[in-house]
Each structure stands twice: as structure tokens, then as C-alpha cells.
Amino acid sequence: MSDLFSLDNVSVQFKVGRKILRAVDRVSLAIAEGETLALVGESGSGKSTLGNVVAGLQVPTEGTLAFKGRKLDRASWPVARRAIQIVFQDPFGALDPRMPVSDIIAEPLRIQGTANAAERAARAAELIEQVGLPVDALNRYPHEFSGGQRQRIAIARALAPRPQLIVADEPLSALDVSIQSQVLNLMKDLQAAHSLSYLFISHDLAVVNHLVDRIAVLYLGRLVEVGPRAELFAGPAHPYTRALLASVPRIGARRSRGRAIVGEMPSPLAPPPGCVFHPRCPLAQDICRTEVPMLAPLAARAGEAACHFRDQVA
Ligand code: ADP
Ligand code: MG
């Protein structure tokens, strides 16, 4: 599989008063064509900021981006932007309440100026069916729909410009558990039908277990582990990944691998020296307090982890 989108050494820094907040810190990562990559981590770890970078909504402070091997700059971004769409968590806030659903779905096409009114209406009708809603939904307004239905509308809109990559930022988090699996299954079906890649952002590892090929784990803006889903679930290499998995009963219960995470994430305004995870890490040694571990391949299986003790069996 070749890379569809790649980030090389990307950082995003925000000015907060007179301080610098490193929301994303030197992240290198690639999403392959047709792949679903999960981005997981606690709230505040930088997932949305990184997702916004991929969707072209946030300009990185440092680092480079590439789409299909072509470096993204002022000239190449407009083309890539059409191929990359985003679906947000909040199905209530994301849709303009004054627009009928047909206009909401067709809006990206209207903005692009690539389709006339009849073509846009035809595309909206095609998409509403693909996301499992009746055609008469097109003439109704967002407030007439449930949360799950609204998320289907948001997905239809994201599909309108025929994207190759969809950034889904916690798309299920605001939905009832019973609805979550329906939307998840819809996303799976659409992926097959449209050969899409997903960057699927979630704080819930149980959700990503059903959809994704690979998992990238963020902690305080840093990538601490990346690996194939099954291998990472079976043998997490980073103590943070292990702690995250232990806090998911459905997965962690199968084989106990230590305690769920303790303490609070430090402020990204004052990240700990050395390994940023060391204050919460049960394995921390002196080296962890002083030396930043680099993301490096694991000896025993596919995947990488940024831990001085990544090859030690838990
Ligand atoms: P997540 O999606 O994993 O919860 P975010 O990417 O939203 O994390 O946030 C990462 C960190 O960056 C947090 O500490 C958050 O407060 C901070 N942050 C995000 N956006 C901004 C902003 N526009 N200005 C200042 N700080 C921000
Ligand atoms: Mg977020």
C-alpha cells in the first residue's frame, strides 16, 4: 500500500498568554491508501489538533505534509483539500440549522463550483440513500433528525466531493451506544464502496477495535506507539498503551496487563522532562526522567514505540 497522506516531524504550537503550548510535538505518521488509522489518547493529547492538520484546518508550526507523495504547499493544498473531508463529533453543531438537508449535503460541491444545481441535487439524492436515509429527508431541516441521523447527514456531506480520505473526529462519541454500532457499520460499508481511507479519532479503544487496521497512540502531543491493531491489542509495547487498554474492560479483561492509568495528564504548557509519560509510568527508571525516547521499531513484532524499555515483556 502506498502512502496517501503523510506527516513528517509535524508540530503545532499555540500561544497561551506568554507561554507556548505544544499541542502536537514532532509527529511523523502516514496513512496508506484504503487504510483506517485510529488516533487514540486521552482528552487533551492533541488528537483533534492533529486531525485538523490533516484536514487542512490547522497550519502546522513546523514540519511537512504530503498528499500522494507530493509535498503540500500553497499551490498543492487546494487540490488535496477536496480529497480530504472531515466529520466532527457533534452532529448538532456541525450542520447549519437554516439549510435543508439537500443544500447541506451539496454545499461542498457548491463551494467548489464544479457541479451545477441539477448535478448537485442528483448527487445529494444519491448520497442520502447511501447513508441509509429516505429521499424525503432532503427537504427537511437538521432539527428534525436524531443524533445518529444527523451524523449520517454529515457523512453524506463529507462524501459529496468524492474524497479519498475522511478525518472522523470522535464521530460516535455523542451518540447512544446502540446507535454507535450502526454508524460504525455504515462507515465500514462506505469505505468498501468508495475505497476510502479514514483517520478515525477516538478516545474509546473498544470502538476502534471494530474498524481500524492500525492504531497510533498520542500522549501529550507525542506519538508514543504505532502498530497494527491486533498486535497492538495483544501486546502493547508502550506502558501508556498498556494502561489505556487496561482501562477498557471488554478488551483488558481477556488478559490482565496491569493497572489502568493513574494520576492526571500533566499540562502541555509544562511537559515533564525526558519521557513525558514518566510521572505516571510504573516502569520509569532514571533514564526516563532525563532522556526523550524516540519512536523506534519493535524487535518482536510489527510496530513502533517511543519507550526506553519497548522490547521488555510486560
Ligand atoms: P484532544 O482532541 O486529544 O482532546 P486537542 O487537540 O483538542 O486534544 O488539544 C490538545 C491541547 O491543545 C490541549 O491542551 C488543548 O487545550 C490545546 N489547544 C487546542 N486548541 C487550542 C487553541 N486553539 N489554542 C490554545 N490551545 C489549544
Ligand atoms: Mg478532540
Short mmCIF file of C-alpha atoms and ligand atoms in Angstrom, two decimals:
data_model
loop_
_atom_site.label_atom_id
_atom_site.label_comp_id
_atom_site.label_asym_id
_atom_site.label_seq_id
_atom_site.Cartn_x
_atom_site.Cartn_y
_atom_site.Cartn_z
CA MET A 1 0.00 0.00 0.00
CA SER A 2 1.36 3.42 -0.84
CA ASP A 3 1.04 6.46 1.37
CA LEU A 4 -1.97 8.63 0.77
CA PHE A 5 -1.16 11.26 3.36
CA SER A 6 1.99 11.68 5.39
CA LEU A 7 3.20 13.96 8.13
CA ASP A 8 6.88 14.46 8.75
CA ASN A 9 8.04 15.91 12.05
CA VAL A 10 4.88 17.97 12.46
CA SER A 11 4.40 20.25 15.47
CA VAL A 12 1.57 22.57 16.35
CA GLN A 13 2.21 25.21 18.97
CA PHE A 14 -0.33 27.61 20.39
CA LYS A 15 0.47 30.79 22.21
CA VAL A 16 -1.32 30.81 25.54
CA GLY A 17 -0.66 34.14 27.21
CA ARG A 18 3.11 34.34 27.19
CA LYS A 19 3.63 30.61 27.13
CA ILE A 20 3.89 28.13 24.28
CA LEU A 21 1.58 25.12 24.33
CA ARG A 22 2.86 22.21 22.27
CA ALA A 23 -0.39 20.55 21.25
CA VAL A 24 1.38 18.31 18.72
CA ASP A 25 5.08 17.65 19.11
CA ARG A 26 7.21 16.30 16.24
CA VAL A 27 4.80 13.71 14.91
CA SER A 28 5.66 11.62 11.85
CA LEU A 29 2.92 9.37 10.56
CA ALA A 30 1.50 8.08 7.28
CA ILE A 31 -1.95 6.93 6.22
CA ALA A 32 -1.96 4.36 3.44
CA GLU A 33 -4.48 4.21 0.60
CA GLY A 34 -7.60 2.39 1.73
CA GLU A 35 -6.37 2.19 5.31
CA THR A 36 -8.19 3.04 8.51
CA LEU A 37 -5.80 4.52 11.01
CA ALA A 38 -7.01 5.18 14.52
CA LEU A 39 -5.67 8.08 16.53
CA VAL A 40 -6.24 7.42 20.21
CA GLY A 41 -5.33 9.05 23.51
CA GLU A 42 -6.86 10.81 26.48
CA SER A 43 -8.65 14.10 26.13
CA GLY A 44 -6.10 16.88 25.58
CA SER A 45 -3.49 14.63 23.97
CA GLY A 46 -3.64 16.53 20.68
CA LYS A 47 -5.87 14.27 18.57
CA SER A 48 -8.17 16.97 17.22
CA THR A 49 -5.29 19.32 16.54
CA LEU A 50 -3.55 16.61 14.52
CA GLY A 51 -6.80 15.74 12.74
CA ASN A 52 -7.28 19.38 11.85
CA VAL A 53 -3.77 19.47 10.41
CA VAL A 54 -4.59 16.52 8.16
CA ALA A 55 -7.87 18.15 7.09
CA GLY A 56 -6.09 21.39 6.26
CA LEU A 57 -7.85 23.33 9.01
CA GLN A 58 -4.77 23.90 11.12
CA VAL A 59 -1.43 25.03 9.75
CA PRO A 60 1.47 23.24 11.47
CA THR A 61 4.08 25.37 13.21
CA GLU A 62 6.80 23.01 11.97
CA GLY A 63 7.14 20.00 9.73
CA THR A 64 5.93 18.97 6.32
CA LEU A 65 2.83 17.29 4.92
CA ALA A 66 2.47 15.29 1.72
CA PHE A 67 -0.52 14.00 -0.21
CA LYS A 68 0.17 11.07 -2.56
CA GLY A 69 3.87 11.74 -2.23
CA ARG A 70 3.55 15.39 -3.19
CA LYS A 71 4.59 17.94 -0.61
CA LEU A 72 1.71 20.15 0.39
CA ASP A 73 2.18 23.85 -0.06
CA ARG A 74 0.08 26.80 -1.10
CA ALA A 75 -0.20 25.50 -4.65
CA SER A 76 -0.96 21.86 -3.94
CA TRP A 77 -3.25 22.21 -0.88
CA PRO A 78 -6.37 23.28 -2.78
CA VAL A 79 -6.34 20.05 -4.79
CA ALA A 80 -5.67 17.87 -1.74
CA ARG A 81 -8.33 19.65 0.28
CA ARG A 82 -11.09 18.30 -1.96
CA ALA A 83 -9.80 14.80 -1.44
CA ILE A 84 -9.80 15.16 2.34
CA GLN A 85 -13.03 15.76 4.25
CA ILE A 86 -13.78 15.89 7.95
CA VAL A 87 -16.67 14.65 10.10
CA PHE A 88 -16.91 16.11 13.59
CA GLN A 89 -18.10 14.71 16.89
CA ASP A 90 -21.05 16.99 17.39
CA PRO A 91 -23.84 16.13 14.96
CA PHE A 92 -25.85 19.07 16.31
CA GLY A 93 -23.32 21.84 15.92
CA ALA A 94 -21.90 20.70 12.59
CA LEU A 95 -24.99 21.26 10.43
CA ASP A 96 -26.39 24.69 9.58
CA PRO A 97 -29.91 24.68 11.11
CA ARG A 98 -31.29 27.02 8.42
CA MET A 99 -30.37 24.84 5.48
CA PRO A 100 -32.43 21.95 4.13
CA VAL A 101 -30.51 18.67 4.10
CA SER A 102 -30.17 18.73 0.30
CA ASP A 103 -28.25 22.02 0.49
CA ILE A 104 -26.17 20.82 3.44
CA ILE A 105 -25.02 17.76 1.54
CA ALA A 106 -24.38 19.65 -1.69
CA GLU A 107 -22.63 22.59 -0.05
CA PRO A 108 -19.05 21.36 -0.58
CA LEU A 109 -19.86 20.96 -4.30
CA ARG A 110 -21.38 24.43 -4.46
CA ILE A 111 -18.27 25.92 -2.83
CA GLN A 112 -16.03 24.06 -5.28
CA GLY A 113 -18.11 25.30 -8.19
CA THR A 114 -17.64 22.01 -10.02
CA ALA A 115 -21.29 20.96 -10.35
CA ASN A 116 -24.43 22.80 -11.45
CA ALA A 117 -27.64 22.88 -9.41
CA ALA A 118 -29.16 19.82 -11.09
CA GLU A 119 -25.98 17.80 -10.65
CA ARG A 120 -25.76 18.82 -7.01
CA ALA A 121 -29.35 17.78 -6.36
CA ALA A 122 -28.77 14.44 -8.07
CA ARG A 123 -25.65 13.84 -6.01
CA ALA A 124 -27.48 14.72 -2.76
CA ALA A 125 -30.25 12.25 -3.64
CA GLU A 126 -27.71 9.53 -4.37
CA LEU A 127 -25.83 10.17 -1.12
CA ILE A 128 -28.85 10.32 1.17
CA GLU A 129 -29.71 6.79 0.11
CA GLN A 130 -26.15 5.61 0.56
CA VAL A 131 -26.17 6.75 4.18
CA GLY A 132 -29.45 4.94 4.79
CA LEU A 133 -31.92 7.82 4.97
CA PRO A 134 -35.13 8.20 2.94
CA VAL A 135 -35.11 10.56 -0.04
CA ASP A 136 -37.69 12.84 1.60
CA ALA A 137 -35.07 13.68 4.23
CA LEU A 138 -33.57 16.02 1.64
CA ASN A 139 -36.32 18.60 2.07
CA ARG A 140 -36.21 18.59 5.86
CA TYR A 141 -34.04 20.53 8.32
CA PRO A 142 -31.38 19.27 10.79
CA HIS A 143 -33.56 19.73 13.91
CA GLU A 144 -36.00 17.14 12.55
CA PHE A 145 -33.41 14.37 12.90
CA SER A 146 -31.91 12.32 15.72
CA GLY A 147 -28.21 12.46 16.57
CA GLY A 148 -27.43 9.33 14.60
CA GLN A 149 -29.38 10.56 11.58
CA ARG A 150 -27.56 13.89 11.71
CA GLN A 151 -24.24 12.10 11.77
CA ARG A 152 -25.39 10.22 8.65
CA ILE A 153 -26.13 13.58 7.01
CA ALA A 154 -22.69 14.87 8.00
CA ILE A 155 -21.13 11.75 6.47
CA ALA A 156 -23.14 12.23 3.25
CA ARG A 157 -21.86 15.80 3.01
CA ALA A 158 -18.28 14.65 3.57
CA LEU A 159 -18.71 12.13 0.73
CA ALA A 160 -20.12 14.67 -1.74
CA PRO A 161 -16.79 15.79 -3.25
CA ARG A 162 -15.72 12.12 -3.64
CA PRO A 163 -12.90 12.30 -1.08
CA GLN A 164 -10.16 9.73 -0.69
CA LEU A 165 -9.57 10.42 2.98
CA ILE A 166 -12.05 11.21 5.73
CA VAL A 167 -10.89 12.53 9.07
CA ALA A 168 -13.53 11.42 11.58
CA ASP A 169 -13.02 13.25 14.87
CA GLU A 170 -14.82 11.22 17.55
CA PRO A 171 -17.79 10.70 15.19
CA LEU A 172 -19.57 8.34 17.58
CA SER A 173 -18.85 9.95 20.94
CA ALA A 174 -22.05 11.99 21.08
CA LEU A 175 -24.27 9.06 20.06
CA ASP A 176 -26.10 6.42 22.12
CA VAL A 177 -24.20 3.13 22.29
CA SER A 178 -26.97 1.36 20.34
CA ILE A 179 -26.63 3.90 17.53
CA GLN A 180 -22.81 3.86 17.56
CA SER A 181 -22.52 0.41 16.01
CA GLN A 182 -24.99 1.34 13.24
CA VAL A 183 -22.95 4.39 12.27
CA LEU A 184 -19.74 2.37 12.57
CA ASN A 185 -21.15 -0.28 10.22
CA LEU A 186 -22.24 2.43 7.81
CA MET A 187 -18.71 3.85 7.80
CA LYS A 188 -17.34 0.36 7.10
CA ASP A 189 -19.75 -0.16 4.18
CA LEU A 190 -18.99 3.25 2.72
CA GLN A 191 -15.28 2.58 2.95
CA ALA A 192 -15.64 -0.52 0.81
CA ALA A 193 -17.97 1.19 -1.66
CA HIS A 194 -15.83 4.31 -2.10
CA SER A 195 -12.32 2.93 -1.39
CA LEU A 196 -11.84 5.46 1.36
CA SER A 197 -9.11 5.92 3.89
CA TYR A 198 -10.09 7.00 7.38
CA LEU A 199 -8.23 8.80 10.09
CA PHE A 200 -10.52 7.72 12.90
CA ILE A 201 -10.03 9.75 16.06
CA SER A 202 -11.33 8.22 19.27
CA HIS A 203 -10.64 8.17 22.98
CA ASP A 204 -12.51 4.83 23.10
CA LEU A 205 -10.35 1.85 22.22
CA ALA A 206 -13.32 -0.52 22.25
CA VAL A 207 -14.75 1.38 19.28
CA VAL A 208 -11.60 1.31 17.21
CA ASN A 209 -11.22 -2.42 17.75
CA HIS A 210 -14.03 -2.98 15.25
CA LEU A 211 -12.93 -0.78 12.42
CA VAL A 212 -9.27 0.01 12.15
CA ASP A 213 -6.17 -1.51 10.57
CA ARG A 214 -3.55 0.36 12.58
CA ILE A 215 -3.50 2.41 15.75
CA ALA A 216 -1.46 5.49 16.60
CA VAL A 217 -1.34 6.46 20.28
CA LEU A 218 -0.83 10.08 21.25
CA TYR A 219 0.17 11.30 24.69
CA LEU A 220 0.76 14.99 25.45
CA GLY A 221 1.12 15.71 21.75
CA ARG A 222 3.65 12.94 21.16
CA LEU A 223 3.27 9.73 19.26
CA VAL A 224 4.14 7.04 21.79
CA GLU A 225 3.16 3.92 19.85
CA VAL A 226 2.04 2.93 16.36
CA GLY A 227 1.20 -0.55 15.23
CA PRO A 228 -1.20 -2.98 13.58
CA ARG A 229 -4.44 -3.21 15.57
CA ALA A 230 -4.37 -6.88 16.51
CA GLU A 231 -0.70 -6.93 17.52
CA LEU A 232 -1.05 -3.74 19.50
CA PHE A 233 -4.08 -5.05 21.36
CA ALA A 234 -2.41 -8.41 22.01
CA GLY A 235 0.89 -6.96 23.19
CA PRO A 236 1.01 -3.21 23.74
CA ALA A 237 4.64 -2.08 23.82
CA HIS A 238 4.31 1.32 25.47
CA PRO A 239 3.25 1.48 29.14
CA TYR A 240 0.76 4.19 28.20
CA THR A 241 -0.89 1.97 25.59
CA ARG A 242 -0.97 -0.83 28.16
CA ALA A 243 -2.67 1.45 30.67
CA LEU A 244 -5.19 2.65 28.08
CA LEU A 245 -6.08 -0.94 27.20
CA ALA A 246 -6.37 -1.93 30.84
CA SER A 247 -8.99 0.77 31.27
CA VAL A 248 -11.18 -0.79 28.56
CA PRO A 249 -12.93 -3.70 30.32
CA ARG A 250 -14.08 -5.52 27.20
CA ILE A 251 -10.56 -5.77 25.85
CA GLY A 252 -8.45 -5.64 29.01
CA ALA A 253 -10.38 -8.40 30.75
CA ARG A 254 -9.24 -11.05 28.31
CA ARG A 255 -5.74 -10.96 29.67
CA SER A 256 -4.88 -8.73 32.55
CA ARG A 257 -1.99 -6.48 31.68
CA GLY A 258 -1.60 -4.24 34.64
CA ARG A 259 -3.45 -1.39 36.15
CA ALA A 260 -5.47 1.25 34.43
CA ILE A 261 -3.83 4.60 34.15
CA VAL A 262 -3.16 6.50 37.37
CA GLY A 263 -2.96 10.23 38.01
CA GLU A 264 -3.68 13.07 35.65
CA MET A 265 -2.09 14.08 32.40
CA PRO A 266 0.35 16.95 33.08
CA SER A 267 -0.32 20.32 31.48
CA PRO A 268 1.05 20.56 27.94
CA LEU A 269 2.28 24.01 28.99
CA ALA A 270 4.78 22.31 31.29
CA PRO A 271 5.56 18.83 29.92
CA PRO A 272 7.80 16.67 32.13
CA PRO A 273 11.45 16.33 31.04
CA GLY A 274 12.69 13.11 29.46
CA CYS A 275 9.82 10.79 28.62
CA VAL A 276 6.63 12.83 29.04
CA PHE A 277 4.90 9.75 30.45
CA HIS A 278 7.43 9.01 33.21
CA PRO A 279 5.49 10.61 36.13
CA ARG A 280 2.65 8.12 35.51
CA CYS A 281 4.71 5.16 34.36
CA PRO A 282 5.09 2.06 36.53
CA LEU A 283 8.32 1.12 34.74
CA ALA A 284 10.07 4.51 34.93
CA GLN A 285 13.82 4.45 35.61
CA ASP A 286 16.38 7.27 35.86
CA ILE A 287 16.92 7.41 32.10
CA CYS A 288 13.20 8.11 31.61
CA ARG A 289 13.44 11.30 33.66
CA THR A 290 16.20 12.76 31.51
CA GLU A 291 16.24 11.25 28.01
CA VAL A 292 13.44 11.60 25.49
CA PRO A 293 12.75 8.16 23.96
CA MET A 294 12.48 8.18 20.17
CA LEU A 295 9.82 6.26 18.28
CA ALA A 296 11.64 3.11 17.11
CA PRO A 297 10.71 -0.28 15.63
CA LEU A 298 9.97 -3.14 17.99
CA ALA A 299 12.16 -6.23 17.97
CA ALA A 300 9.41 -8.81 18.40
CA ARG A 301 6.59 -7.65 16.11
CA ALA A 302 5.48 -5.02 13.62
CA GLY A 303 5.07 -1.60 15.18
CA GLU A 304 7.00 1.17 16.85
CA ALA A 305 7.09 2.61 20.33
CA ALA A 306 8.77 5.58 22.00
CA CYS A 307 9.87 3.90 25.23
CA HIS A 308 13.37 3.15 26.53
CA PHE A 309 12.07 -0.29 27.52
CA ARG A 310 9.90 -1.01 24.48
CA ASP A 311 11.23 -4.52 23.97
CA GLN A 312 10.78 -5.65 27.55
CA VAL A 313 7.95 -8.08 28.01
CA ALA A 314 5.33 -6.66 30.31
P1 ADP B 1 -7.78 16.10 22.04
O1 ADP B 1 -8.56 16.21 20.77
O2 ADP B 1 -6.90 14.90 22.11
O3 ADP B 1 -8.65 16.20 23.25
P2 ADP B 1 -6.81 18.75 21.35
O4 ADP B 1 -6.06 18.62 20.07
O5 ADP B 1 -8.16 19.30 21.31
O6 ADP B 1 -6.76 17.35 22.11
O7 ADP B 1 -5.95 19.66 22.34
C1 ADP B 1 -4.58 19.42 22.63
C2 ADP B 1 -4.08 20.51 23.55
O8 ADP B 1 -4.02 21.73 22.82
C3 ADP B 1 -4.96 20.78 24.75
O9 ADP B 1 -4.16 21.10 25.84
C4 ADP B 1 -5.80 21.97 24.31
O10 ADP B 1 -6.18 22.74 25.43
C5 ADP B 1 -4.80 22.73 23.45
N1 ADP B 1 -5.43 23.53 22.39
C6 ADP B 1 -6.17 23.07 21.36
N2 ADP B 1 -6.54 24.07 20.54
C7 ADP B 1 -6.01 25.21 21.07
C8 ADP B 1 -6.03 26.58 20.69
N3 ADP B 1 -6.66 26.99 19.57
N4 ADP B 1 -5.38 27.46 21.47
C9 ADP B 1 -4.72 27.05 22.58
N5 ADP B 1 -4.64 25.77 22.99
C10 ADP B 1 -5.29 24.85 22.24
MG MG B 2 -10.61 16.22 20.40
#
